[in-house]
Coordinates of C-alpha atoms in Angstrom, one line a residue:
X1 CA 65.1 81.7 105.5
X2 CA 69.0 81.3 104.8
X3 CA 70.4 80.0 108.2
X4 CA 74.1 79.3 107.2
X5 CA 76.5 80.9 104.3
X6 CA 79.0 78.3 102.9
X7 CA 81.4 78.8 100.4
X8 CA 83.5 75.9 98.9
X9 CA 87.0 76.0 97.6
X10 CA 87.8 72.9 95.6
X11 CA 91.5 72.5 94.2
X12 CA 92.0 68.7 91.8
X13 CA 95.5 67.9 90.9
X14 CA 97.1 65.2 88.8
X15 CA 100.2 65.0 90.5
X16 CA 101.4 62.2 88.6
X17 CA 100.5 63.4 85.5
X18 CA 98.3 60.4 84.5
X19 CA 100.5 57.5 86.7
X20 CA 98.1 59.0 89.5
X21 CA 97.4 59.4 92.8
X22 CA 95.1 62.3 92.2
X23 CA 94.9 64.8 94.8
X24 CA 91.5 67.2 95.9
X25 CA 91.4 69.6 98.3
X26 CA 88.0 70.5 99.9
X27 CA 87.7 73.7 101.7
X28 CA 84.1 74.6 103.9
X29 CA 84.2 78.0 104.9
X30 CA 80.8 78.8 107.1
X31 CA 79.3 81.7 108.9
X32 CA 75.5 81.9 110.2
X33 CA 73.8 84.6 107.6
X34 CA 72.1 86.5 110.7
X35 CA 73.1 88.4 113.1
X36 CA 71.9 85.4 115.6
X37 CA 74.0 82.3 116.3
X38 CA 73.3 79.5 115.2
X39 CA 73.6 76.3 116.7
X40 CA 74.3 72.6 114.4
X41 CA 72.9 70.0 116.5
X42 CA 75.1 66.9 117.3
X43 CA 73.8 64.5 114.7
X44 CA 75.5 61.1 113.1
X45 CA 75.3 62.3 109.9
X46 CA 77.0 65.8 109.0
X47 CA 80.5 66.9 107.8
X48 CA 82.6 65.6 104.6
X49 CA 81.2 62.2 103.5
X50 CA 81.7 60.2 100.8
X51 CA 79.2 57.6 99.0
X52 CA 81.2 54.9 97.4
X53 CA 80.2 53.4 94.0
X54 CA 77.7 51.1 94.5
X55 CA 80.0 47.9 93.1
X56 CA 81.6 48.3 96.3
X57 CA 80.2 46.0 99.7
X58 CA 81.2 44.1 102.2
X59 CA 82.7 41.2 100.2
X60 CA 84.3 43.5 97.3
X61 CA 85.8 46.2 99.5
X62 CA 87.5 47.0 102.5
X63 CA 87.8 50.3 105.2
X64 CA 91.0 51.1 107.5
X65 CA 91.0 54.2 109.3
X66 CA 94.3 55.8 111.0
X67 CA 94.0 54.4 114.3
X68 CA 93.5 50.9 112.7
X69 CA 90.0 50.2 113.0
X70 CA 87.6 48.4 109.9
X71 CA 84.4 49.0 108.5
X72 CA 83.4 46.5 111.0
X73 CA 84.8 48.3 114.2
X74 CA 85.2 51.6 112.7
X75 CA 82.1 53.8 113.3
X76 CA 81.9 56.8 115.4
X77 CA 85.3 56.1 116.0
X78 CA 87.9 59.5 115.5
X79 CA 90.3 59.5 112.7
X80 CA 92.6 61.6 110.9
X81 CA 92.1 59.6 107.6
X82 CA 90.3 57.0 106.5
X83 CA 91.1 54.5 103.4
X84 CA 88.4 53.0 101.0
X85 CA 89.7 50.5 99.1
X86 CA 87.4 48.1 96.4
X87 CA 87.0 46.3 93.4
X88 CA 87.8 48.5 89.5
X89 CA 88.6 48.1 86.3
X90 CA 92.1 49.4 86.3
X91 CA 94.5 46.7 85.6
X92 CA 95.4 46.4 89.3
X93 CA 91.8 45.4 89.9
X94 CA 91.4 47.5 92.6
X95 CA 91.7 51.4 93.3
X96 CA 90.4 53.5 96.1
X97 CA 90.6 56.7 97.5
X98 CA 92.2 58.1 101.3
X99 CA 90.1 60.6 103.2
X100 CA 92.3 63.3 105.4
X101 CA 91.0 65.8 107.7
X102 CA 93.5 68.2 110.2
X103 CA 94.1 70.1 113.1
X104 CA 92.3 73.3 112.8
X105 CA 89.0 71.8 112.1
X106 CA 86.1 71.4 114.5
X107 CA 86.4 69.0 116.7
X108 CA 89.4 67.5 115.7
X109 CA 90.3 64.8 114.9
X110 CA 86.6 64.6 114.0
X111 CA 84.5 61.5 114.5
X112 CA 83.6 59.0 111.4
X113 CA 80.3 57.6 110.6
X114 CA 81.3 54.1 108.6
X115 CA 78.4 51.8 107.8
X116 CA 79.7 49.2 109.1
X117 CA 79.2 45.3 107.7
X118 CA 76.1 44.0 107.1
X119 CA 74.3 47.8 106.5
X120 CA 72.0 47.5 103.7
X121 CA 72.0 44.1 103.8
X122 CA 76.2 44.0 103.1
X123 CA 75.8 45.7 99.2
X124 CA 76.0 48.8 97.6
X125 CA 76.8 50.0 101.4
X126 CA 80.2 51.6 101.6
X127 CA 79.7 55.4 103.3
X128 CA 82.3 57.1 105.1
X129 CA 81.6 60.8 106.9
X130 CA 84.3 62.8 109.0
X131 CA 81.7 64.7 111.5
X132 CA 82.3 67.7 113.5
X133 CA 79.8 67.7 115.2
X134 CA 78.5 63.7 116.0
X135 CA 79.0 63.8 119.6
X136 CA 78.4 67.7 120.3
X137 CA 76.3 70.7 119.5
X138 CA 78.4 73.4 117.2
X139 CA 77.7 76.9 118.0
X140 CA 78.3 79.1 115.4
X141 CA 78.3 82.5 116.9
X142 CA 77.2 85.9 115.3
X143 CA 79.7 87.2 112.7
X144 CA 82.1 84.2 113.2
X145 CA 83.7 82.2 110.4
X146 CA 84.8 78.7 110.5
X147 CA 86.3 76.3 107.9
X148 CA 86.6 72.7 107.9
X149 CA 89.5 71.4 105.6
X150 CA 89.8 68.0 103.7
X151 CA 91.7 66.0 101.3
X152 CA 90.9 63.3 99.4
X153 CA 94.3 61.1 97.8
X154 CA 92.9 59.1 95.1
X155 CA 95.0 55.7 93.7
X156 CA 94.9 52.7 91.5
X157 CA 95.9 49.6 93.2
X158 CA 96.2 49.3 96.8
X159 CA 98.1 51.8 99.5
X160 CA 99.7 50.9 102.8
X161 CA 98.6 52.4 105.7
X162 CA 102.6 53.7 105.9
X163 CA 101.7 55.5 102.5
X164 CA 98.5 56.5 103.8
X165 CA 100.3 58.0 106.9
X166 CA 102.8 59.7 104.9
X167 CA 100.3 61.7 102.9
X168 CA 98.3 62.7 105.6
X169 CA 101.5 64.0 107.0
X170 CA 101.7 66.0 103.9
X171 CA 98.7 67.9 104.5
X172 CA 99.0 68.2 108.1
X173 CA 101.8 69.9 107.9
X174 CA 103.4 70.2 104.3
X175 CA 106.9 70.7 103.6
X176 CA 107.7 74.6 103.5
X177 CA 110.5 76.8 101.9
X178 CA 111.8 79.9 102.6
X179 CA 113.9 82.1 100.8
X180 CA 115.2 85.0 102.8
X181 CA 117.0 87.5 102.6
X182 CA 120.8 87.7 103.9
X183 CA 120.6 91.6 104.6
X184 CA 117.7 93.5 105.5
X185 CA 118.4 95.5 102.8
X186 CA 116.2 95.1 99.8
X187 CA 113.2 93.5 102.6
X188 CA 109.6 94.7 102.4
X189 CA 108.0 95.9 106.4
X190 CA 104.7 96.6 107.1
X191 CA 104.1 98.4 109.8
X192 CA 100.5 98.1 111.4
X193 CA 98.6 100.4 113.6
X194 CA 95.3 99.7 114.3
X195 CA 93.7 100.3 117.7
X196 CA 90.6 98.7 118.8
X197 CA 88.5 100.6 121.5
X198 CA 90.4 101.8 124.4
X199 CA 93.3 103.9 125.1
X200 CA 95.5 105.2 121.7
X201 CA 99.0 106.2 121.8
X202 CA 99.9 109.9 120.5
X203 CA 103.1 108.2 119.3
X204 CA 101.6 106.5 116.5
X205 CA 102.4 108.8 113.8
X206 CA 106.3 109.6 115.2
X207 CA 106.8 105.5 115.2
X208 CA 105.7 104.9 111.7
X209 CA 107.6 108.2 110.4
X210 CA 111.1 106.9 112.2
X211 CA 110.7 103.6 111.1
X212 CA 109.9 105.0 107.3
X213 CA 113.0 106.7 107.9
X214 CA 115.3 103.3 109.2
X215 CA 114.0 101.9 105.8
X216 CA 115.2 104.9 103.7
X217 CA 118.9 104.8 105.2
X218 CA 119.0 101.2 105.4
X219 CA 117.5 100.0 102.1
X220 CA 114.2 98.1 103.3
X221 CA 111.0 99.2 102.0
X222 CA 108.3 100.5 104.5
X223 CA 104.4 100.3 104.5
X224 CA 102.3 101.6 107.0
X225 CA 98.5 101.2 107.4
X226 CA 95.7 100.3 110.2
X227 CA 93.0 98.6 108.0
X228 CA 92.4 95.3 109.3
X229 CA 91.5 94.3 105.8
X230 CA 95.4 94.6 104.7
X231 CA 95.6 90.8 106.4
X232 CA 95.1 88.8 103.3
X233 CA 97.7 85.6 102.5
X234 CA 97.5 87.8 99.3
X235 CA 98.7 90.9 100.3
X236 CA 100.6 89.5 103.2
X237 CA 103.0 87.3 101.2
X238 CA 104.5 90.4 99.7
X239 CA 106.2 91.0 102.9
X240 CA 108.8 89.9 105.3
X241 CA 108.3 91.5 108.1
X242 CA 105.1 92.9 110.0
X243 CA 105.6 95.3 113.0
X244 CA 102.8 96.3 115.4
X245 CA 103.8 99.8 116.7
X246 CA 101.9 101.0 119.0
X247 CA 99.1 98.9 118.6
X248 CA 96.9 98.1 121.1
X249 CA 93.3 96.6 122.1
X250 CA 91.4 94.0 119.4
X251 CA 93.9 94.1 116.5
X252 CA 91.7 92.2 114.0
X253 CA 87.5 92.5 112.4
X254 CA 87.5 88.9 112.2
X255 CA 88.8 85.3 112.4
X256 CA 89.9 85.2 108.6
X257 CA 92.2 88.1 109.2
X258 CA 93.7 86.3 111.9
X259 CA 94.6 82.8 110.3
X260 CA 96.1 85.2 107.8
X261 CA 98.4 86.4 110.4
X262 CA 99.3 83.2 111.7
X263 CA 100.0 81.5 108.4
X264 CA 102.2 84.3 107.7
X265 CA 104.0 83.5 110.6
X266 CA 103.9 79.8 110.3
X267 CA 105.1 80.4 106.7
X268 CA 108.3 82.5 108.4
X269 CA 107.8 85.8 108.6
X270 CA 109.0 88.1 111.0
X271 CA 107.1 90.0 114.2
X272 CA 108.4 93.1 115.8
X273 CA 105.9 94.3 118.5
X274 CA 106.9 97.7 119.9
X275 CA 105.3 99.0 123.5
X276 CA 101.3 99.3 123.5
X277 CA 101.6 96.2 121.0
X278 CA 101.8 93.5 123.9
X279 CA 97.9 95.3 124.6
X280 CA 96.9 93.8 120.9
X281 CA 94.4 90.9 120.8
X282 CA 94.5 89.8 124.7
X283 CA 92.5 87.2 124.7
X284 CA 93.9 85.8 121.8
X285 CA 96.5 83.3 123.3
X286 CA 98.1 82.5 120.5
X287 CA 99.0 86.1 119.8
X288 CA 100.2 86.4 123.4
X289 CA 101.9 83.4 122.9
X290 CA 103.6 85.1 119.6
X291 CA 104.4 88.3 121.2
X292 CA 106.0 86.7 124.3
X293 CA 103.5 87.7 127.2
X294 CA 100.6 89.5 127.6
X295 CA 100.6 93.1 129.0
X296 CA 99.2 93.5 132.8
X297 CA 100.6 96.9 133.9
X298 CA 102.9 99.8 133.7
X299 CA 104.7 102.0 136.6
X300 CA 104.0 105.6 136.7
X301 CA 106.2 107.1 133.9
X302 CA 109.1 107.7 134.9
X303 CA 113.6 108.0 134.4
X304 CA 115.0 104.3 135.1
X305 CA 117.6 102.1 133.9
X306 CA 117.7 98.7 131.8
X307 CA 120.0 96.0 132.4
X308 CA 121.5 94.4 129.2
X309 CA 120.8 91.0 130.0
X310 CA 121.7 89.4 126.2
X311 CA 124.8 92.1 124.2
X312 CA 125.0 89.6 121.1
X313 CA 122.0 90.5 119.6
X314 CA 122.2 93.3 116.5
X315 CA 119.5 95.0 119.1
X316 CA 121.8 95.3 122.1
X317 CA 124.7 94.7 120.9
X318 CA 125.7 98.9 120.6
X319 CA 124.3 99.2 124.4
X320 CA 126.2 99.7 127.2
X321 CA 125.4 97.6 130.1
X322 CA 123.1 99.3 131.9
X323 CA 121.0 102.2 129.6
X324 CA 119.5 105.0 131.6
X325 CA 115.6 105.6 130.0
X326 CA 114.3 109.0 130.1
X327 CA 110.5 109.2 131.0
X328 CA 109.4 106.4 130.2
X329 CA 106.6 103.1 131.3
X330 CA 108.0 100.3 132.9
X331 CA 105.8 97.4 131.3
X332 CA 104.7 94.5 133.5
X333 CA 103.6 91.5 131.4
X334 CA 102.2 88.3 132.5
X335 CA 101.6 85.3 130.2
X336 CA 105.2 85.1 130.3
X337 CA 106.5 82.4 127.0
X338 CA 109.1 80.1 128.6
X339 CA 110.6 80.5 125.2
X340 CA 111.4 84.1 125.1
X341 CA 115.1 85.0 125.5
X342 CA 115.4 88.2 127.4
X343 CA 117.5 90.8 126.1
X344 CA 116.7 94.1 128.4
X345 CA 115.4 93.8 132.1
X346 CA 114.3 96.8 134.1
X347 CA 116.0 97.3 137.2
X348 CA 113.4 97.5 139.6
X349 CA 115.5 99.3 142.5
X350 CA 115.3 102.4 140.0
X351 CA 111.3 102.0 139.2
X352 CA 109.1 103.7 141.7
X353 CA 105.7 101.9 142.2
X354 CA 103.7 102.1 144.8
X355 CA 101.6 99.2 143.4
X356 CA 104.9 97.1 143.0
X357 CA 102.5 94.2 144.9
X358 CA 101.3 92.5 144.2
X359 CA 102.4 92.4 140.6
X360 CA 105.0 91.8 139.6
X361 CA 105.8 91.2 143.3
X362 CA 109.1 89.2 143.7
X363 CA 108.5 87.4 140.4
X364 CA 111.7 88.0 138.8
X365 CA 113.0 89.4 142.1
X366 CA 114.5 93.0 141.2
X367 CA 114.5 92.5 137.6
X368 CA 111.7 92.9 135.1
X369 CA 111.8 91.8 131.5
X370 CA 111.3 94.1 129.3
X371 CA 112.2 93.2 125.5
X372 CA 113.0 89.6 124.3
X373 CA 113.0 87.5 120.5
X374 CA 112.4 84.2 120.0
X375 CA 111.5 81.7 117.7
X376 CA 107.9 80.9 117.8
X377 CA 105.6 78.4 115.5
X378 CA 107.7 79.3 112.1
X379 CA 108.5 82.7 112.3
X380 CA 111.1 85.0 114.7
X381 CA 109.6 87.5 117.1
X382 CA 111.1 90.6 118.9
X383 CA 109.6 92.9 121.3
X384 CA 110.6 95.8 123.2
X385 CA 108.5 97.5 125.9
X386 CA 109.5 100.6 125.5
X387 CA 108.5 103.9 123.0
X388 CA 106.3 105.6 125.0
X389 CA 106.8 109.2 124.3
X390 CA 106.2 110.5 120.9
X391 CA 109.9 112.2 120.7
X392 CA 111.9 108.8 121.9
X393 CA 111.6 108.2 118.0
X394 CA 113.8 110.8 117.4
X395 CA 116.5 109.7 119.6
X396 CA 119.3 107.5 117.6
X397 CA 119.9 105.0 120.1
X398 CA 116.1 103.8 120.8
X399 CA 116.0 103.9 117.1
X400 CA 118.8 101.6 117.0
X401 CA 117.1 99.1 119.3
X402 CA 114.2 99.0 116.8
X403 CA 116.5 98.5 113.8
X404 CA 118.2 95.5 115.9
X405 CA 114.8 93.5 116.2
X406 CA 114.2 94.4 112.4
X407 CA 117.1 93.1 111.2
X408 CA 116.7 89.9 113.7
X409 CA 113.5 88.7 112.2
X410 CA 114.5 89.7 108.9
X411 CA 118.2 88.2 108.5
X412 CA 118.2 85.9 111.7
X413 CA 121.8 85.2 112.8
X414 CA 123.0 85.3 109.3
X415 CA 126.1 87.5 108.5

């Protein structure tokens, strides 16, 4: 009976172009193959191991893992790499090879299993394993996907654990570049819809038509879908921008679509949440985290007025100081991001609600947040509260808000 479906992605490259170090990169994605969990008991042996040629023992080679422990001290010890160093014929007369794991796996920084000197009677007995799941059961639950990544930097010679540190730093978290562009103009948007069970917005279709139309007069291409599938890296790296309007509820089929999202992010691309979007993926905290805060309430809906807390942003910037809203929801979030920087508050003295306690309660005393931007894990962010009613995306100067956060995420604070 097949318990467990594992794919590998293997990458080799000769970076040196003969002069070495050789770099592998081993990917383990894994999902159970029923619709029942299943559960990898905590065992020493498990995970990403390595058997060294069997020249190499305790008097012709040596072990050093990151936090400086041997292949006497070593075992069951956590490390984010591990070097294996012995006796070759390459001129140097020695070679070896530097395990990595990072964050993102199970369990991290996993534990090792080193035989440690004297196993096997001190021959043929180097073995190195990074181990998820040594020191704890691993429940793999139904219809969940996890991947375990690895590299392996292999060298003639000898490296010094400074060396060793610096590659791992590579692959922890490798250099990036980003080209953007200096005027939204000439961007690609995709603009996301999907609703999970629950309550659905009838403003769905007016948002994506209006901001169709923002891209037509302001020379940014638009796309508009709700199929989960859509989050690739594939198909995500042709844009520069994704904007959840009116989005609300689970967001996302599964966990792959989600580190898609996120390494689009982390790669620099822009978010613009708009209303129902800070009800997306809840208990998802690095979403909330993303977005700004996560959405508890609304007021009855209602006239009020904003406060412009921040007028140098392209999204404020045309606003008068305070901005009367017709008929709209006053949104309460909690999960507040001390990083956020607000740009509208609501002005409480004008929102009636009976159920004003207790939340938000005297939180921010008579003001409310109600749309921010901020730079968060790569990218930049903006989200505004407001857009409830289908026909506030005709009006000109909502519209003009929206184009504001675009732009922001887009361009940034270049001219």
């Amino acid at each position: 009976r097949v318990a467990l479906d594992e794919t590998w992605d293997v990458t080799v490259w000769d970076v040196a172009r003969g002069d070495g170090p050789w770099i592998i990169d081993f990917v383990s994605t894994i999902s159970p193959a029923t619709d029942s969990a299943l559960t990898v008991k905590a065992y020493r042996y498990q995970g990403f191991a390595v058997r060294a040629t069997g020249r190499w023992s305790d008097t012709s080679s040596s072990i050093l893992t990151s936090e400086g422990f041997d292949k006497t001290t070593g075992n069951a010890t956590r490390a984010r790499w591990v070097d294996i160093n012995g006796e070759s014929d390459v001129a140097a007369g020695r070679s070896g090879l530097v395990m990595m794991t990072r964050a993102g796996n199970y369990n991290y920084p996993e534990h090792v299993r080193i035989w440690p000197t004297g196993m096997n009677g001190g021959v043929e007995n180097v073995f190195v394993n990074f181990n998820p799941a040594q020191d704890r059961d691993w429940l793999l639950a139904p219809g969940s996907t996890q991947s375990l990544a690895y590299r392996l930097v292999v060298y003639d010679g000898a490296l010094p654990p400074a060396s060793a540190e610096r590659y791992w730093g590579d692959f922890a978290d490798p250099p990036r570049v980003t080209v953007r562009p200096t005027s939204v103009s000439g961007a690609r948007v995709f603009v996301y819809t999907h609703n999970g069970e629950g309550y659905v917005h009838d403003n769905v279709a007016a948002s994506v038509a209006a901001i169709r139309r923002l891209g037509e007069s302001n020379g940014f291409d638009v796309e508009a879908g709700d199929d989960p599938t859509a989050f690739s890296p594939e198909n995500l790296a042709r844009f520069d921008a994704i904007v959840f309007s009116n989005s609300n509820n689970e967001a996302f089929d599964t966990d792959v679509q989600r580190r898609a999202f996120q390494e689009f992010v982390r790669a620099g691309g822009g978010f613009v949440g708009i209303h129902s979007a800070s009800g997306s993926e809840r208990d998802w905290p690095w979403y909330s985290r993303l977005l700004g805060g996560n959405f508890e309430r609304h007021a009855p809906q209602q006239d009020f007025t904003v406060e412009v807390v921040d007028p140098s942003h392209p999204a404020t910037a045309f606003l008068p100081g305070r901005w009367d809203i017709v008929n709209d929801e006053c949104y309460y979030h909690d999960e507040l991001s001390p990083g956020i920087r607000v740009l509208l508050a609501a002005d409480l003295d004008t929102v009636s609600d009976p159920l004003r306690d207790p939340f938000p309660g005297t939180l921010f005393g008579d003001r409310f947040p109600i749309a921010w931007f901020q730079e968060f894990d790569g990218g930049r962010q903006f989200f505004t509260a407001l857009g409830h009613r289908p026909d506030e995306y005709d009006d000109p100067t909502f519209m003009r808000h929206i184009l504001g956060g675009i732009q922001w995420v887009v361009v940034g604070d270049a001219p």
